[in-house]
GROMACS .gro file of N, CA and C in nm:
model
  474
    1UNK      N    1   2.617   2.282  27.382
    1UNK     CA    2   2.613   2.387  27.284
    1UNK      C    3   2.713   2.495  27.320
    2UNK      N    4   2.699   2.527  27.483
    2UNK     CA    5   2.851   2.639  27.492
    2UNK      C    6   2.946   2.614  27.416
    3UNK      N    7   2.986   2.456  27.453
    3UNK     CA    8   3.165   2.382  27.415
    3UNK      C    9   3.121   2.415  27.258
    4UNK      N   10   3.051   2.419  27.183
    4UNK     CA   11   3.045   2.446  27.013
    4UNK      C   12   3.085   2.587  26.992
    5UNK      N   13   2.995   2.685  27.100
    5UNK     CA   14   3.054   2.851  27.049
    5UNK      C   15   3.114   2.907  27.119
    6UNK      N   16   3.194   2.814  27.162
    6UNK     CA   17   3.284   2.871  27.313
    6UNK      C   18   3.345   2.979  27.204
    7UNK      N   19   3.453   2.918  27.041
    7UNK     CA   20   3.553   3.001  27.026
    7UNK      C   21   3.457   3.134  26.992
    8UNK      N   22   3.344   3.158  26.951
    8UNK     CA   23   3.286   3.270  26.922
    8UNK      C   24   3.243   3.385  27.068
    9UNK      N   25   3.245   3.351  27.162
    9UNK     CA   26   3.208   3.411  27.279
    9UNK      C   27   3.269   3.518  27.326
   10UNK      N   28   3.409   3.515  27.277
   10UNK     CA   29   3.459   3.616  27.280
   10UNK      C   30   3.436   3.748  27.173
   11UNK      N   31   3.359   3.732  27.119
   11UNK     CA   32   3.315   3.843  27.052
   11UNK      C   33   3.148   3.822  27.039
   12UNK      N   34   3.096   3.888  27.157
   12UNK     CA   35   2.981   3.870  27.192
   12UNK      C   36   2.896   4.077  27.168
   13UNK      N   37   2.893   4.049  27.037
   13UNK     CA   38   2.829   4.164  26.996
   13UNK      C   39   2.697   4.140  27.009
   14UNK      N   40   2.589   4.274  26.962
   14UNK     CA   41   2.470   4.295  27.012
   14UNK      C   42   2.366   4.179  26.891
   15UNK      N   43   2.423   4.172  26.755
   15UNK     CA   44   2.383   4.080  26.682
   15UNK      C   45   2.385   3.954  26.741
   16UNK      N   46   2.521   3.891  26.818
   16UNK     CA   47   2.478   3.753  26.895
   16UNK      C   48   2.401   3.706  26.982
   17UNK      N   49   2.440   3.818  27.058
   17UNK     CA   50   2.284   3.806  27.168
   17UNK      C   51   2.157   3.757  27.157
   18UNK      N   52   2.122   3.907  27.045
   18UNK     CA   53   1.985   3.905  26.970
   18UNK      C   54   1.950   3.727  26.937
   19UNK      N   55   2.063   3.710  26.860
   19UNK     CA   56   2.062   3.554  26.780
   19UNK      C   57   2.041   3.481  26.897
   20UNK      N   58   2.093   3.459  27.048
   20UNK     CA   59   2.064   3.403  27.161
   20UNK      C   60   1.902   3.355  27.168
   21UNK      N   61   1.913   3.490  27.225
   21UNK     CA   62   1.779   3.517  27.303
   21UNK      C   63   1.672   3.450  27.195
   22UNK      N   64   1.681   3.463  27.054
   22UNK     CA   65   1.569   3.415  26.960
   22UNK      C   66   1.574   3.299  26.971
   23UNK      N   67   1.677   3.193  26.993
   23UNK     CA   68   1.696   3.122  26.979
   23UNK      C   69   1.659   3.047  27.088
   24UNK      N   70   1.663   3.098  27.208
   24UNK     CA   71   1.564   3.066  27.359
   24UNK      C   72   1.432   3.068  27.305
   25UNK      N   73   1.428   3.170  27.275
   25UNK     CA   74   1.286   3.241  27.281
   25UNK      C   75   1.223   3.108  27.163
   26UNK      N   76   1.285   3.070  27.070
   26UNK     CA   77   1.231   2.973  26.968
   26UNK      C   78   1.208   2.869  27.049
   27UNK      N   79   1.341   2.767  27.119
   27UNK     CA   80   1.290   2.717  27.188
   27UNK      C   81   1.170   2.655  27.303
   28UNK      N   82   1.142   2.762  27.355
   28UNK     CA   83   1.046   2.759  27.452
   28UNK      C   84   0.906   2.745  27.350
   29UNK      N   85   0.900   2.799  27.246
   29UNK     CA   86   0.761   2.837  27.173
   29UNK      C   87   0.760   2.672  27.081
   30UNK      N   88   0.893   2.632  27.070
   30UNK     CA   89   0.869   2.489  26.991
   30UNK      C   90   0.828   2.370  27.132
   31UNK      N   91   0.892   2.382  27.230
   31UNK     CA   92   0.857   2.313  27.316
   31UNK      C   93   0.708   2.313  27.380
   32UNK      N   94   0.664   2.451  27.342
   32UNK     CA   95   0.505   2.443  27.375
   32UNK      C   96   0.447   2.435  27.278
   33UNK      N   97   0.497   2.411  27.125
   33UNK     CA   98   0.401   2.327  27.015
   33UNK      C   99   0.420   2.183  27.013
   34UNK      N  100   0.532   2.147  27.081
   34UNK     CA  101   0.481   2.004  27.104
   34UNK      C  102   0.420   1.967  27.172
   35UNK      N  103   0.401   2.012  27.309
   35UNK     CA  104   0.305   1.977  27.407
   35UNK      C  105   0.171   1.954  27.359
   36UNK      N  106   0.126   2.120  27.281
   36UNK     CA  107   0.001   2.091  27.252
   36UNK      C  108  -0.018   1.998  27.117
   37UNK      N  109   0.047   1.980  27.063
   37UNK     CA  110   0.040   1.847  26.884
   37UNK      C  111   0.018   1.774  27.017
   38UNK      N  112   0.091   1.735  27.095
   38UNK     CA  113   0.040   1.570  27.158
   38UNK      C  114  -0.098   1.577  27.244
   39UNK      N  115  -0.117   1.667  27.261
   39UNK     CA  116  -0.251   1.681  27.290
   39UNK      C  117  -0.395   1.705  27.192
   40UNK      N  118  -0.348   1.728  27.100
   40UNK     CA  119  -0.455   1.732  27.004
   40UNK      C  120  -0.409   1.693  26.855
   41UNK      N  121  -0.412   1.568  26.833
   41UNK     CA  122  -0.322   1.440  26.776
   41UNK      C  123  -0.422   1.441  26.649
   42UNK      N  124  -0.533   1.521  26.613
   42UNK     CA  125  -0.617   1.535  26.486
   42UNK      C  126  -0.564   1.638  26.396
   43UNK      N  127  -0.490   1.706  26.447
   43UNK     CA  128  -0.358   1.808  26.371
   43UNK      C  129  -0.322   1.769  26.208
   44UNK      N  130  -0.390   1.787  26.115
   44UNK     CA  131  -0.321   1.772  26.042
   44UNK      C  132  -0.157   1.860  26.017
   45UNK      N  133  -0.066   1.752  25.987
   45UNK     CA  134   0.087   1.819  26.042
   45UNK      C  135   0.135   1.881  25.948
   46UNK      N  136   0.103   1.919  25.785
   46UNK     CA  137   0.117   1.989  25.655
   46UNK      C  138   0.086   2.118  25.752
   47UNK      N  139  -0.058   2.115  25.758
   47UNK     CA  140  -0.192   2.249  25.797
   47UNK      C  141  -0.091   2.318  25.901
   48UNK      N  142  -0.064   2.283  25.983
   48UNK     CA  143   0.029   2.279  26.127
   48UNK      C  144   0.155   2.386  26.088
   49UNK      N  145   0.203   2.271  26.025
   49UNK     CA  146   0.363   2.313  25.968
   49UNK      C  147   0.365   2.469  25.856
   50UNK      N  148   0.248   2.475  25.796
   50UNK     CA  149   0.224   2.561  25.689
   50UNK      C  150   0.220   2.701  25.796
   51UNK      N  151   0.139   2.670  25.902
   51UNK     CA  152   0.103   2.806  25.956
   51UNK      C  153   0.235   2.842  26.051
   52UNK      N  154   0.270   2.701  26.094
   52UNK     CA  155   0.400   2.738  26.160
   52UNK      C  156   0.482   2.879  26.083
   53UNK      N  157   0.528   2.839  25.941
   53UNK     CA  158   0.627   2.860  25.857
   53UNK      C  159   0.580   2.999  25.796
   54UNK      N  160   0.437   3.055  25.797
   54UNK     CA  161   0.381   3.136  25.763
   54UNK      C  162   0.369   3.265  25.883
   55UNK      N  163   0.347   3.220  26.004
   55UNK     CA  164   0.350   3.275  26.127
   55UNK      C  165   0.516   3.340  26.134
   56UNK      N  166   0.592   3.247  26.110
   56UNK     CA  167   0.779   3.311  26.140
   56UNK      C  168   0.771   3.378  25.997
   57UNK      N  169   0.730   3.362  25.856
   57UNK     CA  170   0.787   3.501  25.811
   57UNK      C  171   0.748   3.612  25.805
   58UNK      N  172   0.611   3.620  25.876
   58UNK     CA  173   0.520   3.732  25.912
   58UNK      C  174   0.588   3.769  26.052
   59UNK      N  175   0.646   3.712  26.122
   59UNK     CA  176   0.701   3.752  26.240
   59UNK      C  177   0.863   3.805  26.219
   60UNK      N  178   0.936   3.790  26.125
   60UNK     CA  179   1.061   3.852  26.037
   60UNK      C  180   0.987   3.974  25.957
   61UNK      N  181   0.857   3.956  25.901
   61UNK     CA  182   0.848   4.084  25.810
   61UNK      C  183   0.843   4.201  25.919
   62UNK      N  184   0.739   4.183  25.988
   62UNK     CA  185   0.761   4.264  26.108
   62UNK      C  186   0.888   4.310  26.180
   63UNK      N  187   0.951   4.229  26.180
   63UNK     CA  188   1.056   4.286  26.284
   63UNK      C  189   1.146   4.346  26.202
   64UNK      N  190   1.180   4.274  26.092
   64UNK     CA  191   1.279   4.381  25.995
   64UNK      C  192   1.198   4.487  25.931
   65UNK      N  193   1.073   4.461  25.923
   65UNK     CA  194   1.039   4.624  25.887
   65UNK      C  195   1.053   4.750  26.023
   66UNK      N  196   1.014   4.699  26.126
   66UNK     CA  197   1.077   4.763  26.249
   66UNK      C  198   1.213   4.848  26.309
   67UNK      N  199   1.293   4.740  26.243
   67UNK     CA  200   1.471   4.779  26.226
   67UNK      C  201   1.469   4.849  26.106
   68UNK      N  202   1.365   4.928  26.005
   68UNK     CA  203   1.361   4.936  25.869
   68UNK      C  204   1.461   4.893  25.788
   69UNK      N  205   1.503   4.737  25.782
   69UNK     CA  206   1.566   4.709  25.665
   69UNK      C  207   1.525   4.722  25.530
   70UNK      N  208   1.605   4.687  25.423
   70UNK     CA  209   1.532   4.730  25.303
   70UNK      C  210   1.575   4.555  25.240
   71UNK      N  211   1.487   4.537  25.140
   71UNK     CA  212   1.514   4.378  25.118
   71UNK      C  213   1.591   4.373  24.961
   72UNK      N  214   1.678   4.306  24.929
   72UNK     CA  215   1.757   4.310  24.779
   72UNK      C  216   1.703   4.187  24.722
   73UNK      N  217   1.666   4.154  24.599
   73UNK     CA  218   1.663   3.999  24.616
   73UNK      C  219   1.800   4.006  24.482
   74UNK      N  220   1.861   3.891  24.542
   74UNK     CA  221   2.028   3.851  24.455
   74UNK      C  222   1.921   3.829  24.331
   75UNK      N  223   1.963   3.793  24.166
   75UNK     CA  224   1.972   3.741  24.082
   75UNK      C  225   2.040   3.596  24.049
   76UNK      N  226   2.148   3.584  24.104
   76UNK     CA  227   2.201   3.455  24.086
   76UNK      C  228   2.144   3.316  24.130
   77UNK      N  229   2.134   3.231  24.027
   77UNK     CA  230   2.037   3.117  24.000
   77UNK      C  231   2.104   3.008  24.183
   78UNK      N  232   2.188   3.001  24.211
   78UNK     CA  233   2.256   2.976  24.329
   78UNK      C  234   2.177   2.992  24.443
   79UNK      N  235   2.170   3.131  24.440
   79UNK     CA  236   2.091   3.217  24.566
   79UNK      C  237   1.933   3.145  24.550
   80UNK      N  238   1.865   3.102  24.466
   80UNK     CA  239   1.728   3.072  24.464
   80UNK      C  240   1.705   2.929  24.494
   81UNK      N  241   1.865   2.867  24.461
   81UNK     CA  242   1.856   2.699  24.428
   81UNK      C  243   1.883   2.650  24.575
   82UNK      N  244   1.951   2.777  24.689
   82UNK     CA  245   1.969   2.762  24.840
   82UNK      C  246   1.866   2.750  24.867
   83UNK      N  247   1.787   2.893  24.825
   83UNK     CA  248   1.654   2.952  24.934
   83UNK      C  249   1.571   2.851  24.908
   84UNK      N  250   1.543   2.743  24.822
   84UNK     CA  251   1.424   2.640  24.770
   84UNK      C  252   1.508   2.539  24.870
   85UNK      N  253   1.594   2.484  24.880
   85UNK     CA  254   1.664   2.344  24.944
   85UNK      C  255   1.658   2.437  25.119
   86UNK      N  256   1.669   2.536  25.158
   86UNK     CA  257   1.653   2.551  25.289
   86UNK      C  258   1.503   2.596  25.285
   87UNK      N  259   1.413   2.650  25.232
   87UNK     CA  260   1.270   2.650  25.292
   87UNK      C  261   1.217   2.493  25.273
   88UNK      N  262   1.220   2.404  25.147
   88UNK     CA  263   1.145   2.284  25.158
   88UNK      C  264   1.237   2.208  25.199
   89UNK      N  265   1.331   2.199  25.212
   89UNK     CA  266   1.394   2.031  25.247
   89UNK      C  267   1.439   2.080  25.358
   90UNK      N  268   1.505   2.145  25.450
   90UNK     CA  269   1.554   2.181  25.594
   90UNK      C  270   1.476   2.249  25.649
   91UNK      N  271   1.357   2.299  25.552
   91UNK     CA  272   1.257   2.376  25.721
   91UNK      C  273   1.115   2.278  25.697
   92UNK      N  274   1.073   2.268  25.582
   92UNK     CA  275   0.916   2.240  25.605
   92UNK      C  276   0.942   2.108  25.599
   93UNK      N  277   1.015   1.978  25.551
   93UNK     CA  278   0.997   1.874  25.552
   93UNK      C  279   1.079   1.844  25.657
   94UNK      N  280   1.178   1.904  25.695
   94UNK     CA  281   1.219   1.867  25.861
   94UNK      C  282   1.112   1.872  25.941
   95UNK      N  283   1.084   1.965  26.001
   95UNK     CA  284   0.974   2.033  26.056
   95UNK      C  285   0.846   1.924  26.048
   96UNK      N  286   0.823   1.883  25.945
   96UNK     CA  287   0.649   1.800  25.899
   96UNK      C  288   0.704   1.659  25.974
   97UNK      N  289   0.865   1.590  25.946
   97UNK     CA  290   0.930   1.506  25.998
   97UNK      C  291   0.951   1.504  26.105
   98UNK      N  292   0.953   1.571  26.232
   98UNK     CA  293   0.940   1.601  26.311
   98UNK      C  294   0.811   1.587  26.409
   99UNK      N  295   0.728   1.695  26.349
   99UNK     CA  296   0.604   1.639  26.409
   99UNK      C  297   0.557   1.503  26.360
  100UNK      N  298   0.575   1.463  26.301
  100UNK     CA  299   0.528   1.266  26.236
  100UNK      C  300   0.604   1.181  26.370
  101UNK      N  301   0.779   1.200  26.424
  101UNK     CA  302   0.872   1.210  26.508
  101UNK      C  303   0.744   1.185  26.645
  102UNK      N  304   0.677   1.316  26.697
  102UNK     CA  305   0.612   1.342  26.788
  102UNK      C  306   0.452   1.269  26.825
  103UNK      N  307   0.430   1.248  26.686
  103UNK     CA  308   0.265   1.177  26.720
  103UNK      C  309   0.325   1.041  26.724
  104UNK      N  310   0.446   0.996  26.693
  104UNK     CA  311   0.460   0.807  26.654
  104UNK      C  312   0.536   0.807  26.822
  105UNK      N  313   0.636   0.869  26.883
  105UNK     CA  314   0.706   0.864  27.006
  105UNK      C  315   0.657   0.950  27.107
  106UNK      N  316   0.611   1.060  27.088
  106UNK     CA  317   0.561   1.167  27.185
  106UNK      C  318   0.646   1.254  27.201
  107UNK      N  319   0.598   1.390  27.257
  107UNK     CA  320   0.683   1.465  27.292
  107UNK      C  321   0.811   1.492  27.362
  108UNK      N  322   0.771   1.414  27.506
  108UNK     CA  323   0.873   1.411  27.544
  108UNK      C  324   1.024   1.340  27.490
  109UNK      N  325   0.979   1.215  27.438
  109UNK     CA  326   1.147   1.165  27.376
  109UNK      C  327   1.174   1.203  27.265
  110UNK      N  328   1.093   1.248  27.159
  110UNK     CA  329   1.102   1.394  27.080
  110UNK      C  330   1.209   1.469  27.111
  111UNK      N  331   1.183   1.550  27.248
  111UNK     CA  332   1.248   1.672  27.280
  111UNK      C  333   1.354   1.617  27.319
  112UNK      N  334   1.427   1.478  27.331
  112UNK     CA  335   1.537   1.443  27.346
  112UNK      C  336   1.650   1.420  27.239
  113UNK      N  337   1.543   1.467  27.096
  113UNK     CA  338   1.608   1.457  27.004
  113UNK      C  339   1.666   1.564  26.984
  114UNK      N  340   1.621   1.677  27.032
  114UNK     CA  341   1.670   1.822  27.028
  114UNK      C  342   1.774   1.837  27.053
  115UNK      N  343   1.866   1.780  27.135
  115UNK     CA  344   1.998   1.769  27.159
  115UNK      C  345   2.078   1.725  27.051
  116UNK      N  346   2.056   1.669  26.986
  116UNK     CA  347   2.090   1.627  26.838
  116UNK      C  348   2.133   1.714  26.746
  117UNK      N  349   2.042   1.813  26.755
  117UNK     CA  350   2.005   1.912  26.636
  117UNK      C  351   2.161   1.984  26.600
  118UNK      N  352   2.237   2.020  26.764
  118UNK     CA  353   2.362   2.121  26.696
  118UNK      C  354   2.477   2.018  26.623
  119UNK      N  355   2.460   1.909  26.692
  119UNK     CA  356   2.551   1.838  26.659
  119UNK      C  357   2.562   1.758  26.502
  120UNK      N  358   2.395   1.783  26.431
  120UNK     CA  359   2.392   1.729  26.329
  120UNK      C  360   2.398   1.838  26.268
  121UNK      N  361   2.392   1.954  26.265
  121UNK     CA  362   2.415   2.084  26.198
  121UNK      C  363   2.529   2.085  26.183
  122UNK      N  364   2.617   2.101  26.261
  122UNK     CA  365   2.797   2.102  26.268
  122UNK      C  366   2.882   2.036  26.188
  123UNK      N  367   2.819   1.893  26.204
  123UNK     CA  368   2.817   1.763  26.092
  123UNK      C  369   2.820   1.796  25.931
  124UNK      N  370   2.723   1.818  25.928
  124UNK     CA  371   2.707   1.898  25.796
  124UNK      C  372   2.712   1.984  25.751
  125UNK      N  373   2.808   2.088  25.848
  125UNK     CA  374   2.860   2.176  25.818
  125UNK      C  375   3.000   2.178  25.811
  126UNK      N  376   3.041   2.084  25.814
  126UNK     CA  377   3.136   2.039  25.830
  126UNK      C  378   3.207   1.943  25.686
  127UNK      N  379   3.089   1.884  25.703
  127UNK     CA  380   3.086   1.809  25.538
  127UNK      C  381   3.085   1.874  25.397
  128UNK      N  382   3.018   1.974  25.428
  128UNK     CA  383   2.999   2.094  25.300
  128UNK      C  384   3.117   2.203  25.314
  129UNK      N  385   3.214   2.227  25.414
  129UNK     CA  386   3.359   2.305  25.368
  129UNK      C  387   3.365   2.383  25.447
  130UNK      N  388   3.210   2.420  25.536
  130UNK     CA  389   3.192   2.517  25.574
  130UNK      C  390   3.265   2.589  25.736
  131UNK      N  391   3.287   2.480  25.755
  131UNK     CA  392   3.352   2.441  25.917
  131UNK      C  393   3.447   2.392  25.918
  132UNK      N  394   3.564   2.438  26.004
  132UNK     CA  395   3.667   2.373  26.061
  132UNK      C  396   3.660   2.280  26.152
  133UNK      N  397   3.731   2.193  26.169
  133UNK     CA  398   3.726   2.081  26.301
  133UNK      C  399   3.827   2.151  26.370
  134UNK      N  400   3.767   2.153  26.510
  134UNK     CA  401   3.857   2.208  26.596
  134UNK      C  402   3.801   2.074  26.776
  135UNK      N  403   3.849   2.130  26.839
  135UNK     CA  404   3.854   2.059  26.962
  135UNK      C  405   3.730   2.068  27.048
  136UNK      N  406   3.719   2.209  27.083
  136UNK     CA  407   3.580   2.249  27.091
  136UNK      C  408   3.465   2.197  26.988
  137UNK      N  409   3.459   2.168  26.890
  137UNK     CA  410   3.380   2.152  26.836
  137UNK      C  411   3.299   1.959  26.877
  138UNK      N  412   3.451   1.888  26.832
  138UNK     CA  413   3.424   1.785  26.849
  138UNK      C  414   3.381   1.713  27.026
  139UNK      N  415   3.396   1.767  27.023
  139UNK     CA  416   3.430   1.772  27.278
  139UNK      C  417   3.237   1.809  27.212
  140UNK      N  418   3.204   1.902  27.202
  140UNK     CA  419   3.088   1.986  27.205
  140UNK      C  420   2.975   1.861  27.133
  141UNK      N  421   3.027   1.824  27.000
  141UNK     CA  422   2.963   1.730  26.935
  141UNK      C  423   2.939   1.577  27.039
  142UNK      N  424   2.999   1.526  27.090
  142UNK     CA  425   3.008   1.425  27.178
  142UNK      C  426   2.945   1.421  27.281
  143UNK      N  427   2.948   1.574  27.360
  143UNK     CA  428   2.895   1.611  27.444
  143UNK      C  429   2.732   1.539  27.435
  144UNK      N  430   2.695   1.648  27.307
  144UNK     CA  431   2.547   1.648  27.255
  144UNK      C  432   2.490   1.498  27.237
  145UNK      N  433   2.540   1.409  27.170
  145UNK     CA  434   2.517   1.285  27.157
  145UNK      C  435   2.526   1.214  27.304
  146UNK      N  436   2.624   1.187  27.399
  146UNK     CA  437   2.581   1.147  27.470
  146UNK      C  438   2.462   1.189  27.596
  147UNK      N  439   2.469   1.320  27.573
  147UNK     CA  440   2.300   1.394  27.644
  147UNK      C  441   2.174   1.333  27.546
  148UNK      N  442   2.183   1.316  27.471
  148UNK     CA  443   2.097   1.260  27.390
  148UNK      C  444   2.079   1.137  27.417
  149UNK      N  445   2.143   1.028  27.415
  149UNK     CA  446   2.195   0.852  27.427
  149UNK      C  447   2.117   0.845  27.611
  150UNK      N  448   2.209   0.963  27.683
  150UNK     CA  449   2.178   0.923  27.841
  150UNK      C  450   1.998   0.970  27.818
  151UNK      N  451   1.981   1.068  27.806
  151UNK     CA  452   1.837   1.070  27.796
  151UNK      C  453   1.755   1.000  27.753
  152UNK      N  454   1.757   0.919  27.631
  152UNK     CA  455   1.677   0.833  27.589
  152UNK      C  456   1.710   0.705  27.639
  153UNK      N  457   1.804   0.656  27.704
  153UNK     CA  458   1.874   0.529  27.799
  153UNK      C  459   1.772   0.512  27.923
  154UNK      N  460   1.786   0.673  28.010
  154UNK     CA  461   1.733   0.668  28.125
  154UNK      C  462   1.546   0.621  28.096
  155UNK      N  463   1.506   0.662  27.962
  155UNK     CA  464   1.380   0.621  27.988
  155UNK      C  465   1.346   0.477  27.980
  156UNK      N  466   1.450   0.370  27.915
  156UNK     CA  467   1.463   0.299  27.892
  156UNK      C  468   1.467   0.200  28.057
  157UNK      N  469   1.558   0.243  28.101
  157UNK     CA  470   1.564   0.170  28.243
  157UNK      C  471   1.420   0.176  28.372
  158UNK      N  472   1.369   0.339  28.378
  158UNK     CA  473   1.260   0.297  28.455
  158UNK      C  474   1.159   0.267  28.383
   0.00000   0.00000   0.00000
């Protein structure tokens, strides 16, 4: 993931950080909801996923009311036709896909899929206009896949 934002690092303002650290901080809190889904495998994963998704925008209302932002909502039919294709199809049915991912393989080779994640983001960000191909990127992408490949290999051998 460095080799992906290496070229951004050099402008390491207080907004990136922030974006860091949440992004740890997400980590660690998804890695301890898988632990416990594999431990208590009667989860319905909708019920799960709902409170997940309900919990983070109560945890954004808070914090941007904190920073007192003020909220606009756009008008343009665009802006609504995003916000519907990124809350149901890239957060809650990823997400529900995911945990289905975790009760059929388990957590742990699950979390080997996580390595995946920047590299399939990039991908398709890439595909949609949004991204340049650069050197770093692809080095970074390769990277990710084979941490992924060796990880799920090594379980394979012992």
């Amino acid at each position: 993931m460095v080799v992906i934002l290496f070229p951004d690092l050099n402008q390491l303002t207080s907004e990136f950080i922030i974006g860091i650290v949440m992004a740890l901080i997400g980590t660690i809190i998804t890695s301890i909801g898988d632990v416990l889904s594999l431990y208590n495998n009667n989860t319905n994963p909708v019920i799960a996923n709902t409170i997940g998704m309900l919990s983070a925008v109560l945890f954004l209302v808070i914090y941007t009311g904190f920073k007192s932002y003020s909220y606009t909502l756009p008008q343009e039919p665009n802006f609504w036709f995003g916000l519907l294709y990124l809350a149901i199809l890239s957060s809650f049915l990823a997400w529900l896909f995911y945990l289905k991912l975790i009760s059929n393989i388990g957590a742990s080779e699950s979390g080997d899929m996580v390595a995946m994640f920047p590299a399939i983001g990039r991908g398709r960000s890439i595909l949609m206009g949004e991204t340049q191909i650069s050197l770093n990127l692809i080095v970074g992408i390769v990277l990710a896949c084979l941490g992924a490949y060796l990880a799920l290999k090594k379980k394979e051998i012992v």
